[in-house]
C-alpha cells in the first residue's frame, strides 16, 4: 500500500524538467521542493533528541546504581549490549505487537540503542576519577552523596559527554530507518524517492548536517562546563 | 606574612585549642591475615605536638593514622580525641574536625584553588564572606600570593605549590588535629627541605596537634617532637623524643632503623648552647700579664683569647704578648671559626673540621665570648647521657 503511493509520487516528479528526467543533481528542483523537507527534518530532530534524552536518563540512573554496587556493571552491560546488537528492522518488527506502528515504536527502539554507549561512558568516567581526590574528599568529611555530586560526577563529565556525543551521532543515523517502524523523519523522505539523486543528497545531507550540529552543541557545552580541562598547563 | 595579614582578626592561629590524642591498645586486624596491621598501639600525643609515625613499609603506620579519622575502623582498643572516643562520632563529622593531608595531595582538578580550600568550610556552612577572607589568609600562611593563586586550577601549579595548597586546605577550618601522610614525599629533595622548614615555622605559630607519617627517619627526627617507631606487624618498637631515640635505641631493630650515623644525627638536634663549653681565658690589652697568666692556668686552654672592650674576640694571643708587664696586642692566630651559641651543633662541627685550629671561640647574641668549642668538647658530649631527655620522656618498652 505504501509502496504504491511512493511509486506514484516518483512517477509524477520524474515527469518534470530535463535535469529531473536525467536524474541529475538539480538545484532548481531542490529550491522548488525544499519545503517538503522541513517537517521531516524536525521529526528527525525529535527522533534523535527524545531517545537520547530518555536513554541518558535511564543509562545515567543505571550507572549511578552500578557505581554503588559494582557487581551490577556486568549484568547491565550484558543486557544493554544485547539490546544494542538487535538489528533495527527486527527490533521494530518485534515491538509492533506492543506499540503498533509510529513514533512510539521508533523511539523505544532508538532509546534502547543509546543505553550501552551512555552507560559504559558514565561508568568509565566515574572510574577515571583519581583515587587521591576521592581519598582526600572522604578524609575531609564528604559523605558518599556529596562525593558523588561534588567530586566524582564533575570529574566524569568529559567522559560522560563523550558518550552522549557518540550516542547522539549514532541515533541521527539510526533514526533514518525509523520510517520502517512507521515513524517520519528524513528517512521517510529518503525512502519516497530512493533513486532520485537530488532527493537522496538533500535528505541524506540534512541528516549529516543534523548530526554535526548536535555534536557541536554538546562539544560546546563540554567546553563551557569543564574550564579546568583547558586550563591545565 | 605581611604586616597587614597579621593584623587581621584571625591569622591562621585561630581560637581553637589543639587537641590531645591517645591511642589505647588500638588494634586493626584484617580478615584472612595472620598478623594484625596495627597491634595494640598505645601512645599519647600532647596537645600542640608533632608525633611522627615512622617505620619500614608494611609496619602499619598509615593504617594507624587512618584509624584516627575512621578512614579505617578499629578492630579493638580505642582512640581518644580530647578524651572522647572517635568511635562515638559520625565519621563524616569527625573528619571535618581533623585536617587531612596526603602525599598525593588529592586536590580536586575541576575546582579552583579557592574552591579546593573552601571545601570543608562549605560543608560546615560558613558564609561566603568568611570563606573568602579565610582563603586569602591561608594562601598567605603557606607563602602563596592570593591574587595570583585563587582562581587557578591545580593543573596549573607546580608540585611544591600544590603541596602548599594541600596544607592550606587541611588547615581551612583551623582543625585541632592534623593528619599528614608523607605530605612532602613526592617533592624533590631541595623543595622538600624548604617545605619542611616552612612547615616547622608554621607549626611554631599554629601549634596544632599533628600525626605525621613518614618512612624517612631523617624527616622523622627533623619534624617530630616525639617519634613512634613501628615495626612489621604494627607493633610499637619505641616511642620517644628524637634525642632519646638516638641516644637510647631500645632494641636492635630501632638501632638499625635510626641508622649507624645516629651520633651525627643527634648533633643536628642540639645547639651549641646545649653543651658544656671550654672555659676561655679572655684578656684585654693593657691588662697585667700576671693576671692574664693566672686566667690561662684557670682555663681549659693553654692560651688566652684577646677581646675588645665589648668582650668581642679579636684573636688568640701569642706568648710574646705576655712577655712584658702588661698584655700587648700580639696575635698568634685569628679568632676563627666564629661559632654562635644558637648554631646547630652539626653546623658548628662542620666549621671546626674545615678550619685550621679545631677549636673556636663561641659568642653570644651580642658577640661576646661565651666559651670555646672544640672537637674534644663535641666528642665528650656524644658519650654523655642527655639527662633531660632521660627524665622528660617515659620509655615504652617492647613486651
XYZ file of C-alpha atoms in Angstrom:
632
model
C 0.000 0.000 0.000
C 2.708 2.457 0.983
C 4.875 1.415 -1.895
C 2.180 2.176 -4.453
C 1.876 5.720 -3.194
C 5.619 6.274 -3.360
C 5.763 4.889 -6.848
C 3.138 7.390 -7.970
C 4.960 10.337 -6.445
C 8.117 9.198 -8.097
C 6.487 8.984 -11.484
C 4.843 12.376 -11.177
C 8.064 14.110 -10.157
C 10.115 12.430 -12.832
C 7.866 13.759 -15.479
C 9.291 17.254 -14.686
C 12.132 19.240 -16.232
C 15.128 17.769 -18.067
C 17.506 17.620 -15.088
C 14.985 15.677 -13.106
C 14.333 13.372 -16.048
C 18.046 12.639 -16.308
C 18.158 12.023 -12.519
C 20.928 14.567 -12.023
C 21.671 16.861 -9.100
C 19.069 19.595 -9.624
C 19.408 22.844 -7.623
C 16.229 24.169 -9.217
C 14.230 21.206 -8.120
C 15.690 21.486 -4.625
C 14.830 25.174 -4.464
C 11.255 24.418 -5.527
C 10.834 21.479 -3.184
C 12.807 22.408 -0.018
C 9.595 22.856 1.941
C 8.882 19.150 1.814
C 11.998 18.552 3.983
C 11.174 20.964 6.784
C 8.724 18.806 8.708
C 10.723 15.589 8.244
C 13.829 17.444 9.454
C 12.150 18.452 12.712
C 10.675 14.979 13.072
C 14.229 13.719 12.735
C 15.398 16.107 15.446
C 12.635 14.736 17.665
C 13.532 11.141 16.796
C 17.104 11.884 17.905
C 16.707 14.163 20.916
C 13.892 12.246 22.615
C 15.585 8.809 22.529
C 18.941 10.288 23.569
C 17.234 12.204 26.391
C 15.294 9.218 27.696
C 18.281 6.935 27.099
C 20.512 9.280 29.077
C 18.055 9.379 31.988
C 17.856 5.586 32.110
C 21.540 4.851 31.500
C 22.660 7.529 33.964
C 20.390 6.115 36.667
C 21.641 2.607 35.949
C 25.236 3.834 36.089
C 24.702 5.505 39.483
C 23.146 2.283 40.792
C 26.006 0.213 39.431
C 28.554 2.671 40.814
C 27.457 1.847 44.356
C 27.035 -1.858 43.563
C 29.826 -2.706 41.178
C 28.528 -6.253 40.662
C 25.679 -4.723 38.628
C 28.052 -3.420 35.948
C 28.424 -6.840 34.292
C 24.710 -7.711 34.029
C 23.719 -4.195 32.907
C 26.458 -4.147 30.269
C 25.254 -7.586 29.144
C 21.609 -6.584 28.788
C 22.217 -3.200 27.145
C 24.845 -4.847 24.939
C 22.330 -7.462 23.822
C 19.806 -4.717 23.021
C 22.486 -2.948 21.018
C 23.051 -5.976 18.796
C 19.402 -6.417 17.724
C 19.071 -5.276 14.091
C 16.808 -2.251 13.959
C 14.402 -3.754 11.441
C 13.923 -6.784 13.672
C 13.541 -4.526 16.691
C 10.759 -2.504 15.031
C 9.028 -5.717 13.992
C 9.283 -7.191 17.498
C 7.859 -4.038 19.072
C 4.905 -3.752 16.725
C 2.540 -6.041 18.683
C 3.195 -3.885 21.755
C 3.379 -0.364 20.450
C 1.981 -0.564 16.934
C 3.313 1.486 14.057
C 4.528 5.018 14.595
C 6.851 7.253 16.611
C 6.497 5.331 19.858
C 7.955 2.162 18.388
C 10.809 4.071 16.803
C 11.556 5.998 19.992
C 11.546 2.876 22.166
C 13.962 1.114 19.854
C 16.249 4.095 19.374
C 16.318 4.683 23.135
C 17.473 1.109 23.687
C 20.369 1.628 21.292
C 21.718 4.584 23.322
C 21.813 2.730 26.640
C 25.022 0.747 26.200
C 27.106 3.686 24.996
C 25.934 6.126 27.659
C 26.038 3.587 30.495
C 29.568 2.493 29.687
C 30.850 6.030 29.355
C 29.362 7.167 32.657
C 30.893 4.128 34.368
C 34.253 4.758 32.688
C 34.047 8.411 33.700
C 33.308 7.595 37.325
C 36.136 5.061 37.362
C 38.594 7.569 35.938
C 38.248 9.872 38.959
C 41.703 9.979 40.601
C 41.874 7.807 43.727
C 43.760 10.506 45.615
C 40.966 13.041 45.028
C 38.442 10.548 46.367
C 40.607 9.710 49.367
C 41.073 13.402 50.147
C 37.332 14.022 49.755
C 36.491 11.215 52.161
C 39.215 12.312 54.558
C 37.803 15.824 54.633
C 34.385 14.552 55.611
C 32.357 14.456 52.400
C 29.532 11.923 52.589
C 29.109 9.396 49.773
C 26.462 11.570 48.138
C 28.489 14.753 48.456
C 31.461 12.942 46.985
C 29.352 11.720 44.059
C 27.844 15.084 43.147
C 30.722 17.373 44.035
C 33.747 15.319 43.038
C 33.048 12.176 41.056
C 30.371 13.337 38.631
C 32.035 16.670 37.772
C 35.226 14.766 37.023
C 33.271 12.210 34.966
C 31.706 14.943 32.810
C 34.192 14.795 29.906
C 33.762 11.028 29.559
C 30.013 11.300 30.050
C 29.607 13.948 27.354
C 31.870 11.982 25.020
C 29.387 9.118 25.366
C 26.498 11.458 24.746
C 28.145 12.668 21.534
C 28.609 9.134 20.201
C 25.045 8.219 21.189
C 23.623 11.324 19.501
C 25.523 10.860 16.247
C 24.596 7.176 16.137
C 20.952 7.956 16.810
C 20.764 10.531 13.984
C 21.901 7.754 11.660
C 19.598 5.098 13.082
C 16.615 7.488 13.059
C 16.885 7.487 9.251
C 15.481 3.948 9.474
C 12.613 4.945 11.755
C 10.235 5.069 8.765
C 10.346 1.266 8.839
C 8.538 1.489 12.179
C 6.019 3.846 10.651
C 7.639 6.999 12.018
C 8.602 10.014 9.932
C 11.929 11.761 9.720
C 14.369 12.286 6.904
C 14.488 8.540 6.297
C 10.868 8.547 5.194
C 11.631 11.328 2.754
C 14.668 9.432 1.502
C 12.543 6.376 1.035
C 9.907 8.185 -1.013
C 12.341 8.810 -3.894
C 15.225 6.454 -3.107
C 16.714 6.503 -6.589
C 16.378 10.233 -7.249
C 19.796 11.779 -6.665
C 18.639 15.272 -5.674
C 16.354 13.840 -3.036
C 18.987 11.493 -1.668
C 21.547 14.298 -1.459
C 19.196 16.682 0.329
C 17.637 14.175 2.738
C 20.975 12.480 3.432
C 22.800 15.781 3.642
C 20.333 17.198 6.150
C 20.807 14.099 8.284
C 24.599 14.556 8.285
C 24.175 18.261 8.994
C 21.914 17.490 11.938
C 24.482 15.068 13.372
C 27.207 17.696 13.016
C 25.127 20.446 14.623
C 24.124 18.326 17.620
C 27.701 17.123 18.045
C 28.973 20.681 18.017
C 26.348 21.729 20.533
C 27.391 19.041 23.005
C 31.047 19.856 22.434
C 30.321 23.499 23.225
C 28.543 22.516 26.412
C 31.519 20.374 27.364
C 33.893 23.290 26.821
C 31.728 25.511 28.986
C 31.326 23.135 31.897
C 34.931 21.876 32.049
C 37.085 25.015 32.091
C 39.620 23.143 34.220
C 40.490 20.825 31.330
C 41.739 23.616 29.113
C 43.409 25.453 31.975
C 45.840 22.617 32.648
C 49.217 23.888 31.635
C 53.219 37.025 56.070
C 52.782 40.726 55.649
C 52.046 43.283 58.347
C 48.500 43.595 57.091
C 47.561 39.984 57.320
C 48.970 39.524 60.799
C 46.763 42.403 61.903
C 43.679 40.621 60.550
C 41.221 39.227 63.114
C 42.359 35.657 62.580
C 45.776 34.896 61.220
C 45.716 31.149 60.994
C 46.452 30.685 64.656
C 42.753 30.662 65.231
C 40.947 30.320 68.509
C 40.581 26.584 68.557
C 42.721 24.750 71.024
C 44.900 21.919 69.826
C 43.548 18.549 70.873
C 45.173 15.721 72.768
C 45.233 12.349 71.095
C 45.503 8.999 72.763
C 45.796 5.529 71.254
C 44.628 2.864 73.718
C 45.664 -0.596 72.631
C 44.387 0.360 69.196
C 44.302 -2.737 67.022
C 43.409 -3.308 63.389
C 43.141 -6.830 62.108
C 42.109 -7.641 58.551
C 40.148 -10.784 57.814
C 42.275 -13.593 56.493
C 45.563 -12.108 57.647
C 47.522 -13.780 60.394
C 49.332 -10.655 61.594
C 47.411 -7.564 62.696
C 48.085 -4.381 60.691
C 48.243 -2.396 63.935
C 48.870 -4.329 67.138
C 47.736 -2.880 70.479
C 49.224 0.508 69.815
C 49.209 2.692 72.908
C 50.603 6.195 72.962
C 49.651 9.708 73.946
C 50.244 12.810 71.884
C 50.144 16.002 73.977
C 48.271 18.980 72.520
C 50.311 21.063 70.105
C 52.979 18.460 69.409
C 54.031 16.674 66.247
C 54.004 12.910 66.700
C 55.752 11.135 63.838
C 54.794 7.566 62.989
C 57.769 6.050 61.222
C 58.823 2.604 60.147
C 59.539 0.345 57.172
C 56.800 -0.276 54.633
C 54.146 -2.635 55.906
C 54.602 -1.554 59.522
C 51.068 -0.182 59.732
C 51.977 3.487 60.179
C 49.478 4.754 57.612
C 46.827 2.360 58.900
C 47.401 3.673 62.423
C 46.944 7.231 61.188
C 43.782 6.383 59.267
C 42.274 4.799 62.361
C 42.167 8.268 63.906
C 39.675 9.783 61.457
C 37.946 6.454 60.903
C 39.008 6.091 57.302
C 39.708 2.629 58.685
C 37.718 1.296 61.625
C 39.300 -0.167 64.744
C 39.055 -3.898 65.391
C 39.624 -3.399 69.113
C 41.019 -0.841 71.520
C 40.155 2.822 71.322
C 41.372 6.184 70.131
C 40.503 9.264 72.155
C 40.447 12.754 70.706
C 40.396 15.241 73.592
C 39.321 12.386 75.810
C 36.400 11.390 73.623
C 36.336 8.123 71.694
C 36.357 8.567 67.929
C 34.079 5.545 67.617
C 31.228 7.557 69.165
C 31.381 10.082 66.354
C 29.834 10.035 62.902
C 32.780 9.525 60.543
C 31.957 12.463 58.233
C 31.524 14.885 61.148
C 34.679 13.659 62.851
C 36.699 14.073 59.660
C 35.587 17.666 59.181
C 37.257 18.459 62.505
C 40.532 16.812 61.548
C 42.854 18.277 58.934
C 43.869 15.729 56.334
C 46.876 15.989 54.023
C 48.246 13.105 51.970
C 51.292 12.510 49.791
C 49.318 12.567 46.540
C 47.685 15.772 47.845
C 44.351 14.879 46.254
C 43.411 18.358 45.117
C 40.210 18.366 43.079
C 41.342 19.051 39.496
C 37.977 20.501 38.469
C 37.907 23.152 41.189
C 39.946 26.333 41.501
C 42.451 26.643 44.321
C 39.979 28.858 46.193
C 37.184 26.301 45.833
C 39.515 23.494 46.852
C 40.407 25.312 50.060
C 36.737 26.175 50.634
C 35.685 22.503 50.661
C 35.349 21.928 54.395
C 34.235 25.490 55.289
C 31.343 24.993 52.847
C 30.489 21.618 54.330
C 30.274 23.376 57.678
C 28.062 26.102 56.218
C 30.352 29.106 56.608
C 29.101 32.257 54.884
C 30.732 33.438 51.669
C 32.496 36.435 53.127
C 34.098 34.438 55.912
C 35.253 31.761 53.461
C 36.750 34.335 51.112
C 38.718 36.036 53.888
C 39.908 32.674 55.158
C 41.136 31.592 51.708
C 43.370 34.669 51.428
C 44.661 34.179 54.952
C 45.561 30.561 54.318
C 47.251 31.215 50.987
C 49.415 33.862 52.662
C 50.112 31.489 55.503
C 51.603 28.953 53.080
C 53.501 31.656 51.157
C 51.327 31.803 48.050
C 50.119 35.091 46.578
C 46.292 35.010 46.886
C 45.554 37.217 43.875
C 47.706 35.016 41.641
C 46.608 31.693 43.029
C 42.923 31.839 43.945
C 41.407 31.349 40.519
C 43.897 28.899 39.080
C 43.321 25.191 38.742
C 45.561 22.585 40.398
C 46.879 21.540 36.975
C 48.406 24.994 36.573
C 50.556 24.840 39.711
C 53.944 23.262 40.359
C 54.258 20.257 42.662
C 55.519 22.384 45.535
C 52.707 24.897 45.119
C 50.123 22.119 45.043
C 51.597 20.701 48.246
C 51.187 24.086 49.930
C 47.600 24.313 48.761
C 47.061 20.831 50.193
C 48.333 22.003 53.576
C 46.227 25.194 53.354
C 43.136 23.131 52.555
C 43.812 20.829 55.502
C 44.088 23.887 57.773
C 40.968 25.542 56.389
C 38.683 25.287 59.413
C 41.541 25.554 61.887
C 41.243 21.922 62.988
C 42.520 20.969 66.455
C 44.247 17.912 64.954
C 46.016 17.327 61.644
C 46.809 14.026 59.971
C 49.629 14.175 57.456
C 50.635 11.114 55.453
C 54.053 11.672 53.837
C 52.949 15.187 52.900
C 56.337 16.048 51.403
C 57.084 12.615 49.971
C 56.509 13.415 46.320
C 58.640 16.574 46.287
C 62.250 16.822 45.113
C 64.824 16.953 47.953
C 65.553 20.669 47.728
C 61.923 21.727 47.784
C 61.130 19.099 50.407
C 63.694 20.622 52.747
C 62.228 24.066 52.122
C 58.666 22.880 52.718
C 59.715 21.077 55.897
C 61.324 24.236 57.242
C 58.343 26.324 56.248
C 56.022 23.881 57.888
C 58.023 23.865 61.121
C 57.869 27.666 61.179
C 54.140 27.487 60.520
C 53.670 24.938 63.274
C 55.570 27.205 65.635
C 52.748 29.717 65.120
C 49.695 27.497 64.842
C 50.670 24.847 67.405
C 48.459 22.061 66.088
C 48.486 18.530 67.315
C 49.824 16.627 64.341
C 50.157 12.971 63.452
C 52.816 12.818 60.760
C 53.538 9.626 58.838
C 56.831 9.076 57.044
C 59.182 6.225 56.134
C 62.182 8.539 56.328
C 63.910 8.535 59.722
C 65.727 11.800 58.941
C 62.416 13.516 58.258
C 61.019 11.984 61.450
C 63.920 13.335 63.515
C 63.577 16.738 61.926
C 59.816 17.103 62.194
C 58.909 15.173 65.324
C 58.523 16.323 68.887
C 58.049 12.631 69.567
C 58.638 9.674 67.303
C 56.840 6.343 67.348
C 58.857 3.716 65.519
C 56.675 0.872 64.291
C 57.877 -2.484 63.062
C 56.297 -5.147 60.920
C 53.038 -6.440 62.300
C 52.069 -2.991 63.559
C 53.984 -3.246 66.812
C 55.295 -0.153 68.538
C 59.051 -0.579 68.874
C 59.786 2.678 70.673
C 58.072 5.968 71.442
C 60.420 8.759 72.458
C 61.819 12.171 71.648
C 64.256 12.284 68.740
C 67.247 12.860 71.029
C 66.343 9.949 73.238
C 65.752 7.669 70.300
C 69.226 8.434 69.017
C 70.858 8.009 72.425
C 68.934 5.007 73.675
C 67.515 2.846 70.960
C 65.789 0.128 72.992
C 66.244 -2.711 70.511
C 68.413 -3.880 67.666
C 65.554 -3.049 65.307
C 65.381 0.584 66.415
C 69.157 0.895 66.403
C 69.311 -0.354 62.814
C 66.386 1.775 61.787
C 67.766 5.051 63.139
C 70.999 4.202 61.357
C 74.698 3.856 62.105
C 75.122 7.614 61.909
C 72.782 8.280 64.795
C 75.503 10.118 66.735
C 75.785 12.603 63.892
C 72.003 12.870 63.659
C 71.938 13.837 67.294
C 74.206 16.760 66.574
C 71.556 18.088 64.214
C 69.124 18.277 67.114
C 71.281 20.242 69.504
C 72.591 23.754 69.609
C 75.985 24.913 70.801
C 74.387 26.391 73.947
C 73.171 22.908 74.947
C 76.641 21.584 75.737
C 79.368 22.367 78.255
C 81.938 24.550 76.538
C 85.553 25.008 77.463
C 86.253 27.969 79.645
C 88.380 30.552 77.849
C 90.898 32.967 79.320
C 89.774 36.320 77.980
C 92.209 39.193 78.349
C 92.300 42.797 77.244
C 95.210 44.882 76.002
C 96.923 46.646 78.889
C 95.876 44.119 81.497
C 98.692 42.991 83.863
C 100.430 39.983 82.296
C 100.493 38.145 85.624
C 96.718 38.324 85.824
C 96.461 37.015 82.283
C 98.674 34.055 83.110
C 96.530 33.256 86.121
C 93.467 33.248 83.883
C 95.162 30.860 81.485
C 96.000 28.493 84.312
C 92.361 28.568 85.337
C 91.025 27.931 81.824
C 90.744 24.819 79.696
C 93.201 26.028 77.074
C 96.915 26.813 77.353
C 96.449 30.239 75.804
C 94.438 33.424 76.116
C 91.874 34.995 73.871
C 92.270 38.704 73.298
C 88.962 40.572 73.437
C 88.000 44.189 72.861
C 86.248 46.423 75.392
C 82.888 44.956 74.462
C 84.114 41.415 75.117
C 84.235 40.528 71.431
C 87.054 38.168 70.352
C 89.986 39.671 68.465
C 92.323 36.679 68.232
C 94.468 34.206 70.151
C 97.410 35.857 71.941
C 100.935 34.778 71.181
C 103.277 34.010 74.092
C 105.240 37.169 73.381
C 102.183 39.279 74.197
C 102.567 38.219 77.819
C 106.341 38.714 77.884
C 106.165 42.219 79.315
C 104.457 43.640 82.351
C 101.215 44.295 80.565
C 99.383 42.429 77.841
C 100.337 43.601 74.377
C 98.429 43.261 71.153
C 100.343 40.364 69.607
C 98.085 37.908 67.869
C 99.120 34.369 67.033
C 96.030 33.369 65.107
C 92.635 34.887 64.323
C 89.529 34.106 66.390
C 88.150 31.658 63.846
C 85.941 29.852 63.160
C 83.315 32.093 64.725
C 80.633 29.967 66.369
C 77.440 31.288 67.906
C 75.561 29.864 70.867
C 72.482 29.406 68.668
C 74.278 27.480 65.945
C 73.213 23.904 65.296
C 75.919 21.656 66.703
C 76.283 19.780 63.429
C 76.995 23.003 61.543
C 79.476 24.117 64.187
C 81.252 20.759 63.881
C 81.467 21.226 60.130
C 83.059 24.652 60.697
C 85.612 23.205 63.095
C 86.517 20.390 60.725
C 87.207 22.788 57.878
C 89.213 25.284 59.949
C 92.896 25.018 60.860
C 92.549 25.229 64.586
C 89.962 22.538 65.535
C 88.661 24.876 68.205
C 86.885 28.169 68.029
C 85.529 30.888 70.283
C 81.797 30.813 70.880
C 79.982 34.132 71.069
C 76.564 35.022 72.398
C 73.906 37.101 70.686
C 75.845 40.337 71.331
C 79.116 38.957 70.037
C 80.713 38.470 73.482
C 82.844 35.409 74.185
C 80.863 32.692 75.954
C 83.391 29.863 75.772
C 85.331 27.710 73.379
C 84.051 24.846 71.284
C 86.445 22.113 70.214
C 86.331 18.651 68.687
C 87.055 17.242 72.145
C 84.035 19.055 73.582
C 81.752 17.570 70.944
C 83.291 14.130 71.328
C 82.678 14.264 75.055
C 79.111 15.352 74.538
C 78.368 12.393 72.311
C 79.441 9.984 75.042
C 77.391 11.685 77.705
C 73.870 10.746 78.604
C 71.387 13.531 77.833
C 69.907 13.809 81.282
C 66.965 15.974 80.320
C 65.883 13.548 77.622
C 66.001 10.630 80.020
C 63.859 12.256 82.669
C 61.470 14.030 80.328
C 60.046 11.104 78.419
C 58.577 7.874 79.547
C 60.027 4.893 77.764
C 57.595 2.492 76.203
C 59.228 -0.883 76.388
C 58.532 -3.572 73.898
C 56.902 -6.517 75.596
